[in-house]
mmCIF file of C-alpha atoms and ligand atoms in Angstrom:
data_model
loop_
_atom_site.group_PDB
_atom_site.id
_atom_site.type_symbol
_atom_site.label_atom_id
_atom_site.label_comp_id
_atom_site.label_asym_id
_atom_site.label_seq_id
_atom_site.Cartn_x
_atom_site.Cartn_y
_atom_site.Cartn_z
ATOM 1 C CA UNK A 1 0.000 0.000 0.000
ATOM 2 C CA UNK A 2 1.237 3.504 -0.834
ATOM 3 C CA UNK A 3 1.195 6.011 2.043
ATOM 4 C CA UNK A 4 1.511 9.763 1.734
ATOM 5 C CA UNK A 5 2.914 11.242 4.947
ATOM 6 C CA UNK A 6 2.919 15.047 5.088
ATOM 7 C CA UNK A 7 5.335 16.467 7.629
ATOM 8 C CA UNK A 8 7.199 13.183 7.362
ATOM 9 C CA UNK A 9 10.593 14.639 8.290
ATOM 10 C CA UNK A 10 9.263 15.868 11.632
ATOM 11 C CA UNK A 11 9.285 14.181 15.019
ATOM 12 C CA UNK A 12 6.011 12.226 14.822
ATOM 13 C CA UNK A 13 6.033 11.924 11.006
ATOM 14 C CA UNK A 14 9.456 10.292 10.867
ATOM 15 C CA UNK A 15 8.531 7.726 13.529
ATOM 16 C CA UNK A 16 5.389 6.930 11.561
ATOM 17 C CA UNK A 17 7.471 6.501 8.400
ATOM 18 C CA UNK A 18 9.890 4.163 10.194
ATOM 19 C CA UNK A 19 6.987 2.054 11.343
ATOM 20 C CA UNK A 20 5.382 1.918 7.863
ATOM 21 C CA UNK A 21 8.681 1.228 6.072
ATOM 22 C CA UNK A 22 9.567 -1.509 8.559
ATOM 23 C CA UNK A 23 6.295 -3.187 7.609
ATOM 24 C CA UNK A 24 7.283 -3.108 3.936
ATOM 25 C CA UNK A 25 4.867 -0.348 2.909
ATOM 26 C CA UNK A 26 5.519 2.281 0.248
ATOM 27 C CA UNK A 27 5.897 5.826 1.553
ATOM 28 C CA UNK A 28 5.848 9.222 -0.110
ATOM 29 C CA UNK A 29 7.108 11.802 2.352
ATOM 30 C CA UNK A 30 6.231 15.446 1.803
ATOM 31 C CA UNK A 31 7.997 18.056 3.898
ATOM 32 C CA UNK A 32 9.148 21.630 3.333
ATOM 33 C CA UNK A 33 11.847 21.095 5.991
ATOM 34 C CA UNK A 34 10.796 24.307 7.758
ATOM 35 C CA UNK A 35 10.803 22.504 11.094
ATOM 36 C CA UNK A 36 11.392 18.928 9.936
ATOM 37 C CA UNK A 37 14.899 17.522 9.746
ATOM 38 C CA UNK A 38 16.138 15.619 6.699
ATOM 39 C CA UNK A 39 18.327 13.514 9.020
ATOM 40 C CA UNK A 40 15.142 11.933 10.410
ATOM 41 C CA UNK A 41 14.401 10.283 7.045
ATOM 42 C CA UNK A 42 17.953 9.970 5.732
ATOM 43 C CA UNK A 43 18.106 6.222 6.184
ATOM 44 C CA UNK A 44 15.216 5.659 3.747
ATOM 45 C CA UNK A 45 16.379 7.933 0.936
ATOM 46 C CA UNK A 46 17.927 5.146 -1.157
ATOM 47 C CA UNK A 47 15.105 2.699 -0.517
ATOM 48 C CA UNK A 48 13.047 2.125 -3.713
ATOM 49 C CA UNK A 49 9.844 2.045 -1.649
ATOM 50 C CA UNK A 50 10.506 5.563 -0.353
ATOM 51 C CA UNK A 51 10.069 8.905 -2.124
ATOM 52 C CA UNK A 52 10.832 12.307 -0.659
ATOM 53 C CA UNK A 53 9.190 15.409 -2.119
ATOM 54 C CA UNK A 54 10.340 18.804 -0.886
ATOM 55 C CA UNK A 55 7.014 20.599 -0.922
ATOM 56 C CA UNK A 56 4.946 23.100 1.050
ATOM 57 C CA UNK A 57 1.448 21.678 1.614
ATOM 58 C CA UNK A 58 -0.154 25.103 1.244
ATOM 59 C CA UNK A 59 0.537 24.691 -2.505
ATOM 60 C CA UNK A 60 -1.576 22.163 -4.431
ATOM 61 C CA UNK A 61 0.064 18.922 -5.560
ATOM 62 C CA UNK A 62 -1.101 15.979 -7.658
ATOM 63 C CA UNK A 63 -0.030 12.450 -6.826
ATOM 64 C CA UNK A 64 -1.219 8.877 -6.500
ATOM 65 C CA UNK A 65 -1.476 7.255 -3.085
ATOM 66 C CA UNK A 66 -3.650 4.760 -1.220
ATOM 67 C CA UNK A 67 -3.972 6.731 1.999
ATOM 68 C CA UNK A 68 -2.890 10.026 3.524
ATOM 69 C CA UNK A 69 -1.413 10.784 6.907
ATOM 70 C CA UNK A 70 -1.613 14.569 7.159
ATOM 71 C CA UNK A 71 0.754 15.833 9.847
ATOM 72 C CA UNK A 72 2.428 18.841 8.241
ATOM 73 C CA UNK A 73 2.376 21.858 10.576
ATOM 74 C CA UNK A 74 4.865 23.371 13.011
ATOM 75 C CA UNK A 75 3.757 21.973 16.374
ATOM 76 C CA UNK A 76 5.746 23.535 19.199
ATOM 77 C CA UNK A 77 4.716 26.956 20.430
ATOM 78 C CA UNK A 78 7.965 28.719 19.531
ATOM 79 C CA UNK A 79 7.862 27.286 16.021
ATOM 80 C CA UNK A 80 4.209 27.904 15.265
ATOM 81 C CA UNK A 81 4.386 31.436 16.689
ATOM 82 C CA UNK A 82 7.427 32.368 14.610
ATOM 83 C CA UNK A 83 5.295 32.889 11.511
ATOM 84 C CA UNK A 84 1.707 32.684 12.793
ATOM 85 C CA UNK A 85 0.088 33.657 9.475
ATOM 86 C CA UNK A 86 1.941 30.838 7.754
ATOM 87 C CA UNK A 87 0.823 28.474 10.546
ATOM 88 C CA UNK A 88 -2.825 29.396 9.888
ATOM 89 C CA UNK A 89 -2.282 28.952 6.154
ATOM 90 C CA UNK A 90 -0.731 25.548 6.692
ATOM 91 C CA UNK A 91 -3.647 24.448 8.818
ATOM 92 C CA UNK A 92 -6.283 25.680 6.412
ATOM 93 C CA UNK A 93 -4.771 25.465 2.919
ATOM 94 C CA UNK A 94 -2.586 22.469 3.700
ATOM 95 C CA UNK A 95 -5.535 20.485 5.025
ATOM 96 C CA UNK A 96 -7.774 21.642 2.167
ATOM 97 C CA UNK A 97 -5.204 20.465 -0.404
ATOM 98 C CA UNK A 98 -4.866 17.064 1.255
ATOM 99 C CA UNK A 99 -8.634 16.648 1.614
ATOM 100 C CA UNK A 100 -9.029 17.367 -2.108
ATOM 101 C CA UNK A 101 -6.604 14.550 -2.926
ATOM 102 C CA UNK A 102 -8.396 12.190 -0.527
ATOM 103 C CA UNK A 103 -11.733 13.103 -2.094
ATOM 104 C CA UNK A 104 -10.524 12.664 -5.683
ATOM 105 C CA UNK A 105 -8.847 9.323 -4.988
ATOM 106 C CA UNK A 106 -11.570 8.180 -2.542
ATOM 107 C CA UNK A 107 -9.027 7.179 0.093
ATOM 108 C CA UNK A 108 -8.622 7.493 3.872
ATOM 109 C CA UNK A 109 -7.022 10.613 5.288
ATOM 110 C CA UNK A 110 -5.877 10.802 8.893
ATOM 111 C CA UNK A 111 -5.522 14.368 10.139
ATOM 112 C CA UNK A 112 -3.412 15.025 13.228
ATOM 113 C CA UNK A 113 -5.257 17.480 15.421
ATOM 114 C CA UNK A 114 -4.173 18.482 18.899
ATOM 115 C CA UNK A 115 -5.114 18.788 22.564
ATOM 116 C CA UNK A 116 -4.513 22.506 22.009
ATOM 117 C CA UNK A 117 -8.033 22.760 20.604
ATOM 118 C CA UNK A 118 -9.361 22.292 24.174
ATOM 119 C CA UNK A 119 -7.624 25.544 25.164
ATOM 120 C CA UNK A 120 -7.108 26.555 28.786
ATOM 121 C CA UNK A 121 -10.021 24.706 30.332
ATOM 122 C CA UNK A 122 -11.097 24.080 33.885
ATOM 123 C CA UNK A 123 -12.025 20.531 32.938
ATOM 124 C CA UNK A 124 -9.959 17.997 34.854
ATOM 125 C CA UNK A 125 -10.162 15.534 31.987
ATOM 126 C CA UNK A 126 -10.784 16.470 28.369
ATOM 127 C CA UNK A 127 -13.215 14.217 26.544
ATOM 128 C CA UNK A 128 -13.740 14.515 22.803
ATOM 129 C CA UNK A 129 -17.189 16.039 23.411
ATOM 130 C CA UNK A 130 -15.680 19.023 25.286
ATOM 131 C CA UNK A 131 -15.935 22.019 22.980
ATOM 132 C CA UNK A 132 -12.909 23.831 24.328
ATOM 133 C CA UNK A 133 -12.108 27.132 25.950
ATOM 134 C CA UNK A 134 -9.707 28.778 23.589
ATOM 135 C CA UNK A 135 -8.546 32.343 23.107
ATOM 136 C CA UNK A 136 -9.501 33.110 19.478
ATOM 137 C CA UNK A 137 -6.974 35.903 19.028
ATOM 138 C CA UNK A 138 -4.011 35.156 21.275
ATOM 139 C CA UNK A 139 -0.462 34.116 20.457
ATOM 140 C CA UNK A 140 -1.380 30.414 20.395
ATOM 141 C CA UNK A 141 -4.531 30.881 18.276
ATOM 142 C CA UNK A 142 -2.829 30.379 14.910
ATOM 143 C CA UNK A 143 -2.236 26.796 15.985
ATOM 144 C CA UNK A 144 -5.252 26.029 18.186
ATOM 145 C CA UNK A 145 -7.818 27.829 16.041
ATOM 146 C CA UNK A 146 -6.024 26.645 12.917
ATOM 147 C CA UNK A 147 -6.432 23.030 13.988
ATOM 148 C CA UNK A 148 -10.076 23.652 14.919
ATOM 149 C CA UNK A 149 -10.686 25.074 11.442
ATOM 150 C CA UNK A 150 -8.939 22.085 9.897
ATOM 151 C CA UNK A 151 -11.081 19.645 11.900
ATOM 152 C CA UNK A 152 -14.160 21.511 10.753
ATOM 153 C CA UNK A 153 -12.983 21.261 7.143
ATOM 154 C CA UNK A 154 -12.394 17.513 7.505
ATOM 155 C CA UNK A 155 -15.910 16.963 8.830
ATOM 156 C CA UNK A 156 -17.410 19.140 6.076
ATOM 157 C CA UNK A 157 -15.615 17.062 3.422
ATOM 158 C CA UNK A 158 -16.990 13.946 5.072
ATOM 159 C CA UNK A 159 -20.554 15.336 5.234
ATOM 160 C CA UNK A 160 -20.460 16.872 1.746
ATOM 161 C CA UNK A 161 -18.515 14.308 -0.281
ATOM 162 C CA UNK A 162 -18.292 11.254 1.979
ATOM 163 C CA UNK A 163 -14.503 11.677 2.297
ATOM 164 C CA UNK A 164 -13.030 9.034 4.602
ATOM 165 C CA UNK A 165 -11.597 11.156 7.363
ATOM 166 C CA UNK A 166 -9.953 10.179 10.653
ATOM 167 C CA UNK A 167 -8.974 12.729 13.298
ATOM 168 C CA UNK A 168 -6.361 12.059 15.978
ATOM 169 C CA UNK A 169 -6.251 14.658 18.747
ATOM 170 C CA UNK A 170 -2.724 14.251 19.965
ATOM 171 C CA UNK A 171 -1.704 15.288 23.489
ATOM 172 C CA UNK A 172 1.837 16.070 24.695
ATOM 173 C CA UNK A 173 4.181 13.581 23.066
ATOM 174 C CA UNK A 174 7.890 13.084 23.612
ATOM 175 C CA UNK A 175 10.707 10.762 22.646
ATOM 176 C CA UNK A 176 13.797 10.483 20.468
ATOM 177 C CA UNK A 177 14.061 13.057 17.621
ATOM 178 C CA UNK A 178 12.188 15.822 19.384
ATOM 179 C CA UNK A 179 13.858 18.923 18.056
ATOM 180 C CA UNK A 180 16.243 20.079 20.730
ATOM 181 C CA UNK A 181 15.403 23.732 20.159
ATOM 182 C CA UNK A 182 11.623 23.282 19.957
ATOM 183 C CA UNK A 183 11.138 24.881 23.389
ATOM 184 C CA UNK A 184 8.924 22.104 24.662
ATOM 185 C CA UNK A 185 9.237 21.189 28.282
ATOM 186 C CA UNK A 186 10.749 17.709 27.893
ATOM 187 C CA UNK A 187 13.181 18.809 25.156
ATOM 188 C CA UNK A 188 14.239 21.865 27.164
ATOM 189 C CA UNK A 189 14.662 20.090 30.481
ATOM 190 C CA UNK A 190 16.572 17.130 29.062
ATOM 191 C CA UNK A 191 18.911 19.305 27.012
ATOM 192 C CA UNK A 192 19.496 21.519 30.035
ATOM 193 C CA UNK A 193 20.108 18.577 32.382
ATOM 194 C CA UNK A 194 22.519 16.876 30.000
ATOM 195 C CA UNK A 195 24.488 20.079 29.489
ATOM 196 C CA UNK A 196 24.468 20.808 33.254
ATOM 197 C CA UNK A 197 22.459 24.012 32.877
ATOM 198 C CA UNK A 198 19.666 25.191 35.182
ATOM 199 C CA UNK A 199 16.265 23.686 34.430
ATOM 200 C CA UNK A 200 13.712 26.319 33.397
ATOM 201 C CA UNK A 201 10.316 26.247 35.115
ATOM 202 C CA UNK A 202 7.731 28.614 33.665
ATOM 203 C CA UNK A 203 5.270 30.200 36.118
ATOM 204 C CA UNK A 204 4.752 28.325 39.392
ATOM 205 C CA UNK A 205 5.515 24.949 37.824
ATOM 206 C CA UNK A 206 2.219 23.637 39.202
ATOM 207 C CA UNK A 207 0.637 23.408 35.748
ATOM 208 C CA UNK A 208 0.104 19.813 34.676
ATOM 209 C CA UNK A 209 0.500 17.840 31.490
ATOM 210 C CA UNK A 210 0.191 14.169 30.558
ATOM 211 C CA UNK A 211 3.117 12.815 28.597
ATOM 212 C CA UNK A 212 2.800 10.086 25.999
ATOM 213 C CA UNK A 213 5.772 8.263 24.521
ATOM 214 C CA UNK A 214 6.050 8.469 20.739
ATOM 215 C CA UNK A 215 5.703 4.706 20.093
ATOM 216 C CA UNK A 216 2.298 4.674 21.781
ATOM 217 C CA UNK A 217 1.062 7.576 19.638
ATOM 218 C CA UNK A 218 2.199 5.876 16.418
ATOM 219 C CA UNK A 219 0.388 2.682 17.400
ATOM 220 C CA UNK A 220 -2.800 4.652 18.129
ATOM 221 C CA UNK A 221 -2.657 6.464 14.777
ATOM 222 C CA UNK A 222 -2.136 3.208 12.900
ATOM 223 C CA UNK A 223 -5.104 1.619 14.604
ATOM 224 C CA UNK A 224 -7.264 4.700 14.011
ATOM 225 C CA UNK A 225 -6.765 4.873 10.252
ATOM 226 C CA UNK A 226 -8.031 1.291 9.955
ATOM 227 C CA UNK A 227 -11.370 2.059 11.626
ATOM 228 C CA UNK A 228 -14.256 3.783 9.923
ATOM 229 C CA UNK A 229 -14.703 6.255 12.799
ATOM 230 C CA UNK A 230 -14.749 9.834 11.531
ATOM 231 C CA UNK A 231 -15.057 11.783 14.774
ATOM 232 C CA UNK A 232 -12.061 13.093 16.733
ATOM 233 C CA UNK A 233 -10.228 10.599 18.949
ATOM 234 C CA UNK A 234 -7.893 11.619 21.788
ATOM 235 C CA UNK A 235 -4.473 9.999 21.854
ATOM 236 C CA UNK A 236 -2.391 10.657 24.955
ATOM 237 C CA UNK A 237 -1.358 9.095 28.233
ATOM 238 C CA UNK A 238 -3.635 10.044 31.169
ATOM 239 C CA UNK A 239 -1.651 7.817 33.561
ATOM 240 C CA UNK A 240 1.454 9.959 33.214
ATOM 241 C CA UNK A 241 0.003 13.174 34.640
ATOM 242 C CA UNK A 242 2.702 15.394 36.154
ATOM 243 C CA UNK A 243 3.214 18.968 37.248
ATOM 244 C CA UNK A 244 6.281 20.644 35.789
ATOM 245 C CA UNK A 245 7.902 20.611 39.249
ATOM 246 C CA UNK A 246 7.376 16.836 39.456
ATOM 247 C CA UNK A 247 8.956 16.325 36.038
ATOM 248 C CA UNK A 248 11.885 18.502 37.025
ATOM 249 C CA UNK A 249 12.398 16.349 40.141
ATOM 250 C CA UNK A 250 12.157 13.141 38.122
ATOM 251 C CA UNK A 251 14.686 14.399 35.582
ATOM 252 C CA UNK A 252 17.070 15.625 38.282
ATOM 253 C CA UNK A 253 16.967 12.167 39.893
ATOM 254 C CA UNK A 254 18.347 10.659 36.690
ATOM 255 C CA UNK A 255 21.639 12.566 36.799
ATOM 256 C CA UNK A 256 24.357 12.078 39.380
ATOM 257 C CA UNK A 257 25.277 15.755 39.604
ATOM 258 C CA UNK A 258 23.561 18.768 41.104
ATOM 259 C CA UNK A 259 21.163 20.552 38.758
ATOM 260 C CA UNK A 260 19.702 23.953 39.651
ATOM 261 C CA UNK A 261 16.337 25.319 38.643
ATOM 262 C CA UNK A 262 15.364 28.787 37.522
ATOM 263 C CA UNK A 263 11.813 30.197 37.454
ATOM 264 C CA UNK A 264 10.775 32.200 34.382
ATOM 265 C CA UNK A 265 7.470 33.946 33.518
ATOM 266 C CA UNK A 266 4.571 31.799 32.327
ATOM 267 C CA UNK A 267 3.893 32.302 28.590
ATOM 268 C CA UNK A 268 0.498 33.823 27.654
ATOM 269 C CA UNK A 269 -2.460 31.426 27.391
ATOM 270 C CA UNK A 270 -0.442 28.551 28.834
ATOM 271 C CA UNK A 271 -3.055 25.956 29.897
ATOM 272 C CA UNK A 272 -3.081 25.144 33.613
ATOM 273 C CA UNK A 273 -3.973 21.488 33.126
ATOM 274 C CA UNK A 274 -4.435 19.041 30.351
ATOM 275 C CA UNK A 275 -5.394 15.418 30.626
ATOM 276 C CA UNK A 276 -6.942 13.270 27.930
ATOM 277 C CA UNK A 277 -9.843 10.940 28.369
ATOM 278 C CA UNK A 278 -8.829 7.943 26.272
ATOM 279 C CA UNK A 279 -11.999 5.933 26.861
ATOM 280 C CA UNK A 280 -13.002 6.341 23.235
ATOM 281 C CA UNK A 281 -9.606 5.178 21.927
ATOM 282 C CA UNK A 282 -9.699 2.232 24.318
ATOM 283 C CA UNK A 283 -13.103 1.149 23.078
ATOM 284 C CA UNK A 284 -12.814 1.719 19.326
ATOM 285 C CA UNK A 285 -9.098 1.046 18.875
ATOM 286 C CA UNK A 286 -8.443 -1.406 21.715
ATOM 287 C CA UNK A 287 -5.486 0.870 22.378
ATOM 288 C CA UNK A 288 -3.868 2.163 25.488
ATOM 289 C CA UNK A 289 -0.450 3.684 26.095
ATOM 290 C CA UNK A 290 2.131 1.247 27.401
ATOM 291 C CA UNK A 291 5.304 3.251 28.066
ATOM 292 C CA UNK A 292 5.503 5.152 31.348
ATOM 293 C CA UNK A 293 7.311 8.472 31.725
ATOM 294 C CA UNK A 294 10.218 6.979 33.635
ATOM 295 C CA UNK A 295 10.985 4.440 30.903
ATOM 296 C CA UNK A 296 10.279 6.919 28.087
ATOM 297 C CA UNK A 297 12.601 9.524 29.583
ATOM 298 C CA UNK A 298 15.400 6.952 29.889
ATOM 299 C CA UNK A 299 15.022 6.074 26.202
ATOM 300 C CA UNK A 300 14.979 9.752 25.245
ATOM 301 C CA UNK A 301 18.036 10.597 27.367
ATOM 302 C CA UNK A 302 19.874 7.649 25.810
ATOM 303 C CA UNK A 303 19.006 8.975 22.347
ATOM 304 C CA UNK A 304 20.054 12.567 23.086
ATOM 305 C CA UNK A 305 23.374 11.453 24.565
ATOM 306 C CA UNK A 306 23.976 9.393 21.418
ATOM 307 C CA UNK A 307 23.541 12.474 19.237
ATOM 308 C CA UNK A 308 26.121 14.555 21.117
HETATM 309 N N1 UDP B 1 7.484 24.708 30.364
HETATM 310 C C1 UDP B 1 8.365 24.916 31.409
HETATM 311 N N2 UDP B 1 9.697 25.002 31.115
HETATM 312 C C2 UDP B 1 10.191 24.898 29.856
HETATM 313 C C3 UDP B 1 9.277 24.679 28.793
HETATM 314 C C4 UDP B 1 7.929 24.592 29.088
HETATM 315 O O1 UDP B 1 7.976 25.018 32.578
HETATM 316 O O2 UDP B 1 11.419 24.998 29.677
HETATM 317 C C5 UDP B 1 6.039 24.543 30.662
HETATM 318 C C6 UDP B 1 5.095 25.353 29.776
HETATM 319 O O3 UDP B 1 4.909 26.657 30.291
HETATM 320 C C7 UDP B 1 3.836 24.504 29.839
HETATM 321 C C8 UDP B 1 4.354 23.078 29.988
HETATM 322 O O4 UDP B 1 5.715 23.202 30.418
HETATM 323 O O5 UDP B 1 3.063 24.835 30.963
HETATM 324 C C9 UDP B 1 4.316 22.282 28.705
HETATM 325 O O6 UDP B 1 4.869 23.075 27.675
HETATM 326 P P1 UDP B 1 5.070 22.507 26.204
HETATM 327 O O7 UDP B 1 5.500 23.670 25.363
HETATM 328 O O8 UDP B 1 5.971 21.335 26.254
HETATM 329 O O9 UDP B 1 3.642 21.970 25.781
HETATM 330 P P2 UDP B 1 2.190 22.669 25.712
HETATM 331 O O10 UDP B 1 2.195 23.940 26.518
HETATM 332 O O11 UDP B 1 1.932 22.909 24.262
HETATM 333 O O12 UDP B 1 1.275 21.652 26.310
#
């Protein structure tokens, strides 16, 4: 089967490609390398089952494929805020272009949405039915509202043309190949700890996130595309629910030297808590995350040290 993976040189995209290629599938990877890294896909470049196309998804493209995994979009706050208008364009035009291909070829398209669409909610646990509490014109809106628009577009293609859409709402994900300068909490803290710098805690550090290891997310996405469920499905790890202070302590415990912390201001619209309900994924995908934060961090530290 031929798979089109947009954003395939990125963190999640490249792990998905590894998994598909290891199963003997054909892969066309589209990436404009704005935040993706060609090193992430380097090992497949000479494989006859793999094609790389340097392309910006906001521009139309014609190709043949059997299914689409649409991931292309800068995903960390410093990257998506760097050129917010482009981020909105990528979410809208990029998704529109991919939906048009899926419609024409009558194939499945899996769109990667985000927990960001729930905004800064007071909900302890975010179920798919929660409509979100998002600032429509803040610094994070280009991403959060962009993804909401893209979800809406997916559903309208499904309702209007019967396009076979799947929507994965992905919560905080970490693991090898996270971009070291993406500003995300796990990337920052691990890089800082390894280079013996002070760990940066934004705000009080009491804000909470649930962290899901990359392999679990890939498994969930692969199960989702095979269903015929067209509503959004949360993918994340509710068991691994930590405050930033708790993560800092866990990371410090993994190094045998003293590591200081420094408190910095909380970025605007930074959600106070985020925890997925994965009941839907458990029931329709028979999926649940398997890797705990302790094990996942060890694997990630091992990877980062290997790149130095
Ligand atoms: N954060 C932090 N120190 C850092 C980077 C992030 O305390 O060096 C905090 C950030 O303010 C947020 C949480 O960690 O509350 C998760 O941030 P991230 O950017 O990883 O994910 P998101 O906010 O998109 O869930």
